[in-house]
């Protein structure tokens, strides 16, 4: 090959991409060149379309759901149960008497109740102590808002009387760990979000050997019982179907049906954007140690409150003391209640908060089969939660288009239409960069050698002329 030939011509004549050399070879009729040009254009176009299709499938359809029915060997995990006190008039009266004296303005009792069991609105607090109050009560700011919550709320031993799993009693407060929520401190069993990560975990497994599991609890006072996945947390927007409002002298018995989601190990190798879910350890939240949809919504509300009012309410999990709302902050939160508390999808026109939160990859599907409510004579509530039956179905998330599948698909398309391999693309670097540089270096060396030969004297001390080849 002539050394004066351009790198482009070198490449076209020698590349392993099929068809190019027939276009560039000398002595070819123009009809041959036109034919091979058309073939190359069609082949490259088809390759591009197939690669684009493979890439779009990899990005948007990498995961598939299937229903498994091989239930005989399954171990079904009981949902997480969180108990959150919802009222305690006796403790409120004791704290207000101790704080404000007896007698006092009993509107202050309602203020303390709103602050301790805060749910986004504070009507009495703002009416009596707010910036627009007509007659400001001098006792409004005796204590920090969070202090009232600490003094009024019952601890674990005061809430629970007895607990049992499948009729086997266990120590309630050993396994029910405290968990911070938007409604204050709750107590949860079988949850990975508890405050103390060293809290022992009760084995709440149901299978063909144990039969459907059942959790029995006796609870003092008024409370809300949340039935959730192990990674979920009680929140202001928890579905009402997942909550039992407990009052004394009532026996509650709820029968549940569960469908779990199993994940193929390769699912973790797929990006979050492709699988459209997050595992519990894939978190960037500061309100809870593990990710879940509900935890993400709490984080979203916290950020929105700080963004709108420069503070968040005093019960918000993991909140710095300097970011806790004072009375002016509570006024701001109440004024923007719908924008900060009511969730809405991004495409909705109504007022609400848009939270870009993905579901958890391991969340469960819970459904209520039956609810029984019976009056009892005891001055406490009884809550029994039972699996109606062992599940016969569960969902499984499979990877149908992984990275290896993408490489195989792209490589197959390139080989089919272009007759190429990965080395064919390396040739581009070689012919346009490596070879011109190496030729330049070789040429310089030859010139230097010729100069040395030209001026080298022979035996008769005469200069020897270089040989012309």
PDB file of C-alpha atoms in Angstrom, residues 120-258:
ATOM      1  CA  UNK A 120     -51.230  18.998  61.111  1.00  0.00           C
ATOM      2  CA  UNK A 121     -53.815  21.470  62.437  1.00  0.00           C
ATOM      3  CA  UNK A 122     -53.833  23.426  65.703  1.00  0.00           C
ATOM      4  CA  UNK A 123     -57.173  25.256  65.954  1.00  0.00           C
ATOM      5  CA  UNK A 124     -57.257  25.935  69.716  1.00  0.00           C
ATOM      6  CA  UNK A 125     -53.553  26.729  69.898  1.00  0.00           C
ATOM      7  CA  UNK A 126     -53.757  29.440  67.247  1.00  0.00           C
ATOM      8  CA  UNK A 127     -57.072  30.820  68.466  1.00  0.00           C
ATOM      9  CA  UNK A 128     -55.790  31.368  72.006  1.00  0.00           C
ATOM     10  CA  UNK A 129     -52.017  31.710  71.574  1.00  0.00           C
ATOM     11  CA  UNK A 130     -51.536  32.484  67.879  1.00  0.00           C
ATOM     12  CA  UNK A 131     -50.284  35.728  66.330  1.00  0.00           C
ATOM     13  CA  UNK A 132     -53.876  36.734  65.497  1.00  0.00           C
ATOM     14  CA  UNK A 133     -55.379  35.875  68.910  1.00  0.00           C
ATOM     15  CA  UNK A 134     -57.623  38.654  70.246  1.00  0.00           C
ATOM     16  CA  UNK A 135     -56.783  38.007  73.905  1.00  0.00           C
ATOM     17  CA  UNK A 136     -53.415  36.294  74.313  1.00  0.00           C
ATOM     18  CA  UNK A 137     -53.366  33.934  77.297  1.00  0.00           C
ATOM     19  CA  UNK A 138     -50.380  34.620  79.533  1.00  0.00           C
ATOM     20  CA  UNK A 139     -49.890  30.868  80.118  1.00  0.00           C
ATOM     21  CA  UNK A 140     -49.410  30.038  76.437  1.00  0.00           C
ATOM     22  CA  UNK A 141     -45.654  29.665  76.396  1.00  0.00           C
ATOM     23  CA  UNK A 142     -44.837  28.069  79.737  1.00  0.00           C
ATOM     24  CA  UNK A 143     -43.128  25.074  78.087  1.00  0.00           C
ATOM     25  CA  UNK A 144     -41.563  23.915  74.874  1.00  0.00           C
ATOM     26  CA  UNK A 145     -44.037  22.080  72.602  1.00  0.00           C
ATOM     27  CA  UNK A 146     -42.021  18.851  72.619  1.00  0.00           C
ATOM     28  CA  UNK A 147     -41.844  18.903  76.439  1.00  0.00           C
ATOM     29  CA  UNK A 148     -45.608  18.453  76.630  1.00  0.00           C
ATOM     30  CA  UNK A 149     -45.355  15.396  74.376  1.00  0.00           C
ATOM     31  CA  UNK A 150     -42.715  13.822  76.626  1.00  0.00           C
ATOM     32  CA  UNK A 151     -44.731  14.435  79.799  1.00  0.00           C
ATOM     33  CA  UNK A 152     -48.166  13.390  78.519  1.00  0.00           C
ATOM     34  CA  UNK A 153     -47.532  10.331  76.386  1.00  0.00           C
ATOM     35  CA  UNK A 154     -47.605   6.904  77.986  1.00  0.00           C
ATOM     36  CA  UNK A 155     -44.548   4.700  77.828  1.00  0.00           C
ATOM     37  CA  UNK A 156     -44.563   1.147  76.502  1.00  0.00           C
ATOM     38  CA  UNK A 157     -45.379  -0.572  79.801  1.00  0.00           C
ATOM     39  CA  UNK A 158     -48.306   1.805  80.346  1.00  0.00           C
ATOM     40  CA  UNK A 159     -49.782   1.134  76.901  1.00  0.00           C
ATOM     41  CA  UNK A 160     -49.500  -2.669  76.756  1.00  0.00           C
ATOM     42  CA  UNK A 161     -50.963  -5.153  79.213  1.00  0.00           C
ATOM     43  CA  UNK A 162     -50.220  -8.504  77.566  1.00  0.00           C
ATOM     44  CA  UNK A 163     -49.097  -9.780  74.178  1.00  0.00           C
ATOM     45  CA  UNK A 164     -49.001 -13.220  72.585  1.00  0.00           C
ATOM     46  CA  UNK A 165     -48.041 -14.714  69.242  1.00  0.00           C
ATOM     47  CA  UNK A 166     -49.933 -17.860  68.243  1.00  0.00           C
ATOM     48  CA  UNK A 167     -51.176 -18.062  71.846  1.00  0.00           C
ATOM     49  CA  UNK A 168     -47.600 -17.998  73.172  1.00  0.00           C
ATOM     50  CA  UNK A 169     -47.165 -14.987  75.539  1.00  0.00           C
ATOM     51  CA  UNK A 170     -44.153 -12.714  75.104  1.00  0.00           C
ATOM     52  CA  UNK A 171     -42.830  -9.569  76.762  1.00  0.00           C
ATOM     53  CA  UNK A 172     -44.480  -6.705  74.865  1.00  0.00           C
ATOM     54  CA  UNK A 173     -41.862  -4.065  75.603  1.00  0.00           C
ATOM     55  CA  UNK A 174     -38.972  -6.390  74.777  1.00  0.00           C
ATOM     56  CA  UNK A 175     -40.099  -6.758  71.171  1.00  0.00           C
ATOM     57  CA  UNK A 176     -42.128  -3.574  70.603  1.00  0.00           C
ATOM     58  CA  UNK A 177     -39.427  -0.988  69.930  1.00  0.00           C
ATOM     59  CA  UNK A 178     -40.033   2.756  69.985  1.00  0.00           C
ATOM     60  CA  UNK A 179     -40.306   4.423  66.599  1.00  0.00           C
ATOM     61  CA  UNK A 180     -40.536   8.155  65.904  1.00  0.00           C
ATOM     62  CA  UNK A 181     -43.432   9.175  63.703  1.00  0.00           C
ATOM     63  CA  UNK A 182     -45.208  12.316  62.558  1.00  0.00           C
ATOM     64  CA  UNK A 183     -47.732  11.685  65.341  1.00  0.00           C
ATOM     65  CA  UNK A 184     -45.118  11.242  68.057  1.00  0.00           C
ATOM     66  CA  UNK A 185     -43.507   8.160  69.579  1.00  0.00           C
ATOM     67  CA  UNK A 186     -45.111   4.831  68.611  1.00  0.00           C
ATOM     68  CA  UNK A 187     -44.210   1.237  69.465  1.00  0.00           C
ATOM     69  CA  UNK A 188     -43.668  -1.266  66.668  1.00  0.00           C
ATOM     70  CA  UNK A 189     -42.998  -4.979  66.396  1.00  0.00           C
ATOM     71  CA  UNK A 190     -41.443  -6.658  63.363  1.00  0.00           C
ATOM     72  CA  UNK A 191     -40.270  -3.284  61.994  1.00  0.00           C
ATOM     73  CA  UNK A 192     -36.798  -2.402  60.693  1.00  0.00           C
ATOM     74  CA  UNK A 193     -37.407   1.306  61.379  1.00  0.00           C
ATOM     75  CA  UNK A 194     -37.333   1.187  65.193  1.00  0.00           C
ATOM     76  CA  UNK A 195     -35.200   3.757  66.997  1.00  0.00           C
ATOM     77  CA  UNK A 196     -32.942   1.157  68.644  1.00  0.00           C
ATOM     78  CA  UNK A 197     -31.690  -1.117  65.873  1.00  0.00           C
ATOM     79  CA  UNK A 198     -30.621  -3.667  68.524  1.00  0.00           C
ATOM     80  CA  UNK A 199     -34.241  -4.351  69.521  1.00  0.00           C
ATOM     81  CA  UNK A 200     -34.701  -8.147  69.317  1.00  0.00           C
ATOM     82  CA  UNK A 201     -36.916  -9.354  66.513  1.00  0.00           C
ATOM     83  CA  UNK A 202     -39.789 -11.692  67.252  1.00  0.00           C
ATOM     84  CA  UNK A 203     -40.020 -14.632  64.862  1.00  0.00           C
ATOM     85  CA  UNK A 204     -43.417 -14.042  63.272  1.00  0.00           C
ATOM     86  CA  UNK A 205     -43.350 -16.656  60.526  1.00  0.00           C
ATOM     87  CA  UNK A 206     -46.347 -18.524  59.168  1.00  0.00           C
ATOM     88  CA  UNK A 207     -45.992 -21.687  57.102  1.00  0.00           C
ATOM     89  CA  UNK A 208     -47.548 -25.122  56.654  1.00  0.00           C
ATOM     90  CA  UNK A 209     -46.052 -26.248  59.975  1.00  0.00           C
ATOM     91  CA  UNK A 210     -47.213 -23.326  62.119  1.00  0.00           C
ATOM     92  CA  UNK A 211     -50.421 -22.469  60.297  1.00  0.00           C
ATOM     93  CA  UNK A 212     -51.725 -18.903  59.875  1.00  0.00           C
ATOM     94  CA  UNK A 213     -50.207 -16.585  62.481  1.00  0.00           C
ATOM     95  CA  UNK A 214     -52.150 -14.547  65.029  1.00  0.00           C
ATOM     96  CA  UNK A 215     -51.040 -11.613  67.211  1.00  0.00           C
ATOM     97  CA  UNK A 216     -52.996 -10.827  70.384  1.00  0.00           C
ATOM     98  CA  UNK A 217     -52.608  -7.548  72.329  1.00  0.00           C
ATOM     99  CA  UNK A 218     -54.327  -5.942  75.303  1.00  0.00           C
ATOM    100  CA  UNK A 219     -53.992  -2.150  75.123  1.00  0.00           C
ATOM    101  CA  UNK A 220     -54.747   0.517  77.699  1.00  0.00           C
ATOM    102  CA  UNK A 221     -56.434   3.753  76.663  1.00  0.00           C
ATOM    103  CA  UNK A 222     -56.992   5.154  73.196  1.00  0.00           C
ATOM    104  CA  UNK A 223     -54.626   4.239  70.376  1.00  0.00           C
ATOM    105  CA  UNK A 224     -54.272   3.710  66.661  1.00  0.00           C
ATOM    106  CA  UNK A 225     -52.956   0.330  65.513  1.00  0.00           C
ATOM    107  CA  UNK A 226     -51.155   0.477  62.151  1.00  0.00           C
ATOM    108  CA  UNK A 227     -50.771  -2.675  60.045  1.00  0.00           C
ATOM    109  CA  UNK A 228     -47.841  -2.123  57.676  1.00  0.00           C
ATOM    110  CA  UNK A 229     -44.929  -3.722  55.875  1.00  0.00           C
ATOM    111  CA  UNK A 230     -41.726  -4.177  57.869  1.00  0.00           C
ATOM    112  CA  UNK A 231     -40.110  -1.148  56.205  1.00  0.00           C
ATOM    113  CA  UNK A 232     -43.150   1.157  56.412  1.00  0.00           C
ATOM    114  CA  UNK A 233     -43.857   3.736  59.109  1.00  0.00           C
ATOM    115  CA  UNK A 234     -47.051   5.230  60.566  1.00  0.00           C
ATOM    116  CA  UNK A 235     -47.782   8.580  58.945  1.00  0.00           C
ATOM    117  CA  UNK A 236     -50.487  11.192  58.483  1.00  0.00           C
ATOM    118  CA  UNK A 237     -51.318   9.742  55.073  1.00  0.00           C
ATOM    119  CA  UNK A 238     -51.478   6.048  55.989  1.00  0.00           C
ATOM    120  CA  UNK A 239     -54.566   4.483  54.400  1.00  0.00           C
ATOM    121  CA  UNK A 240     -57.508   4.257  56.802  1.00  0.00           C
ATOM    122  CA  UNK A 241     -57.910   0.582  55.859  1.00  0.00           C
ATOM    123  CA  UNK A 242     -54.483  -0.052  57.423  1.00  0.00           C
ATOM    124  CA  UNK A 243     -55.425   1.570  60.745  1.00  0.00           C
ATOM    125  CA  UNK A 244     -57.607   0.351  63.623  1.00  0.00           C
ATOM    126  CA  UNK A 245     -58.818   3.088  65.977  1.00  0.00           C
ATOM    127  CA  UNK A 246     -58.764   1.417  69.376  1.00  0.00           C
ATOM    128  CA  UNK A 247     -60.934   2.418  72.353  1.00  0.00           C
ATOM    129  CA  UNK A 248     -61.367   0.711  75.752  1.00  0.00           C
ATOM    130  CA  UNK A 249     -64.030  -1.972  76.306  1.00  0.00           C
ATOM    131  CA  UNK A 250     -63.923  -3.132  72.676  1.00  0.00           C
ATOM    132  CA  UNK A 251     -62.530  -6.404  71.291  1.00  0.00           C
ATOM    133  CA  UNK A 252     -61.203  -5.982  67.751  1.00  0.00           C
ATOM    134  CA  UNK A 253     -60.459  -8.988  65.564  1.00  0.00           C
ATOM    135  CA  UNK A 254     -59.197  -8.385  62.056  1.00  0.00           C
ATOM    136  CA  UNK A 255     -58.512 -11.143  59.518  1.00  0.00           C
ATOM    137  CA  UNK A 256     -55.842 -10.316  56.952  1.00  0.00           C
ATOM    138  CA  UNK A 257     -54.708 -11.638  53.580  1.00  0.00           C
ATOM    139  CA  UNK A 258     -51.114 -11.034  52.481  1.00  0.00           C
TER     140      UNK A 258
END
